[in-house]
């Protein structure tokens, strides 16, 4: 429960996302089955390894606002569904407690204007690794101010919309999970999957 996996449909596995229940700015929290995803989960001791926002494009297609190497880009939601189908990912969907649909639109618009096409923040990883292994001793941003990694981009978007549920610099997918546990982020996975 609470995780979008493949579901048996007509003899083949099929992810089941109800697009009518999605909102701009909704947080897609993913557990990826890549070596990099495994490493992130192991270091953070987290379930997930990636955070992104959802955005409904002008043609009513849903997109995932992915800050991934080499540059932040829009990924069609159906590609993430295919990853679920192929057993390469599991998905959860989160929403900041108390946020309205228009707040999610503000967050998504900020991401599109400030993060899209920016370089992936590889420089943040040495400090994030030290943070995960020891403790968070740096208050300032771990990497470059003009580059983003996944959770940092999601936090920036929602912070601009007035909902800084992460509450600190250098958030990770593990931080996202802690905010779900505290109730600052609501788990909408059961409402999105059918």
Short mmCIF file of C-alpha atoms in Angstrom, two decimals, residues 59-133:
data_model
loop_
_atom_site.label_atom_id
_atom_site.label_comp_id
_atom_site.label_asym_id
_atom_site.label_seq_id
_atom_site.Cartn_x
_atom_site.Cartn_y
_atom_site.Cartn_z
CA UNK A 59 -1.39 20.09 -24.60
CA UNK A 60 -2.81 18.43 -21.45
CA UNK A 61 0.06 15.93 -21.34
CA UNK A 62 1.66 15.28 -17.96
CA UNK A 63 5.39 15.84 -17.55
CA UNK A 64 7.88 15.05 -14.81
CA UNK A 65 10.17 17.98 -13.94
CA UNK A 66 13.38 15.96 -13.55
CA UNK A 67 16.64 17.43 -12.27
CA UNK A 68 18.83 14.58 -13.51
CA UNK A 69 22.22 14.40 -15.26
CA UNK A 70 23.28 16.07 -17.45
CA UNK A 71 20.61 18.83 -17.35
CA UNK A 72 17.20 19.37 -15.75
CA UNK A 73 14.49 18.51 -18.24
CA UNK A 74 10.88 17.55 -18.75
CA UNK A 75 10.31 13.80 -19.00
CA UNK A 76 6.93 12.56 -20.28
CA UNK A 77 5.04 10.87 -17.43
CA UNK A 78 4.47 7.84 -19.64
CA UNK A 79 8.26 7.21 -19.54
CA UNK A 80 8.10 6.90 -15.75
CA UNK A 81 5.08 4.62 -16.15
CA UNK A 82 7.16 2.46 -18.50
CA UNK A 83 9.93 2.29 -15.88
CA UNK A 84 7.34 0.99 -13.40
CA UNK A 85 6.10 -1.49 -16.01
CA UNK A 86 9.67 -2.70 -16.61
CA UNK A 87 10.32 -3.12 -12.88
CA UNK A 88 12.88 -0.29 -12.91
CA UNK A 89 11.00 2.05 -10.56
CA UNK A 90 8.30 2.34 -7.92
CA UNK A 91 6.48 5.62 -7.34
CA UNK A 92 4.87 7.56 -4.53
CA UNK A 93 3.07 10.89 -4.80
CA UNK A 94 3.25 13.63 -2.15
CA UNK A 95 1.61 16.99 -1.56
CA UNK A 96 2.52 19.72 0.98
CA UNK A 97 -0.01 19.80 3.83
CA UNK A 98 -2.30 22.81 3.49
CA UNK A 99 -1.24 23.70 -0.07
CA UNK A 100 -3.89 24.59 -2.64
CA UNK A 101 -3.87 23.62 -6.31
CA UNK A 102 -2.79 27.15 -7.29
CA UNK A 103 0.26 26.82 -4.99
CA UNK A 104 1.32 23.77 -6.96
CA UNK A 105 0.96 25.79 -10.16
CA UNK A 106 3.28 28.45 -8.71
CA UNK A 107 5.83 25.79 -7.72
CA UNK A 108 5.75 24.17 -11.18
CA UNK A 109 6.08 27.53 -12.92
CA UNK A 110 9.12 28.43 -10.77
CA UNK A 111 10.74 25.09 -11.65
CA UNK A 112 10.13 25.65 -15.37
CA UNK A 113 11.61 29.18 -15.21
CA UNK A 114 14.56 28.57 -12.89
CA UNK A 115 15.54 24.91 -13.06
CA UNK A 116 14.63 23.59 -16.52
CA UNK A 117 17.73 23.27 -18.75
CA UNK A 118 20.10 24.08 -15.86
CA UNK A 119 23.06 21.72 -15.29
CA UNK A 120 22.76 18.89 -12.80
CA UNK A 121 24.57 19.81 -9.58
CA UNK A 122 27.31 17.16 -9.46
CA UNK A 123 29.39 19.37 -7.16
CA UNK A 124 26.88 18.88 -4.34
CA UNK A 125 27.51 15.15 -4.03
CA UNK A 126 30.76 15.11 -2.02
CA UNK A 127 29.19 17.32 0.67
CA UNK A 128 25.88 15.45 0.59
CA UNK A 129 27.80 12.18 1.05
CA UNK A 130 29.64 13.59 4.07
CA UNK A 131 26.32 14.88 5.44
CA UNK A 132 24.75 11.44 5.10
CA UNK A 133 27.70 9.65 6.66
#
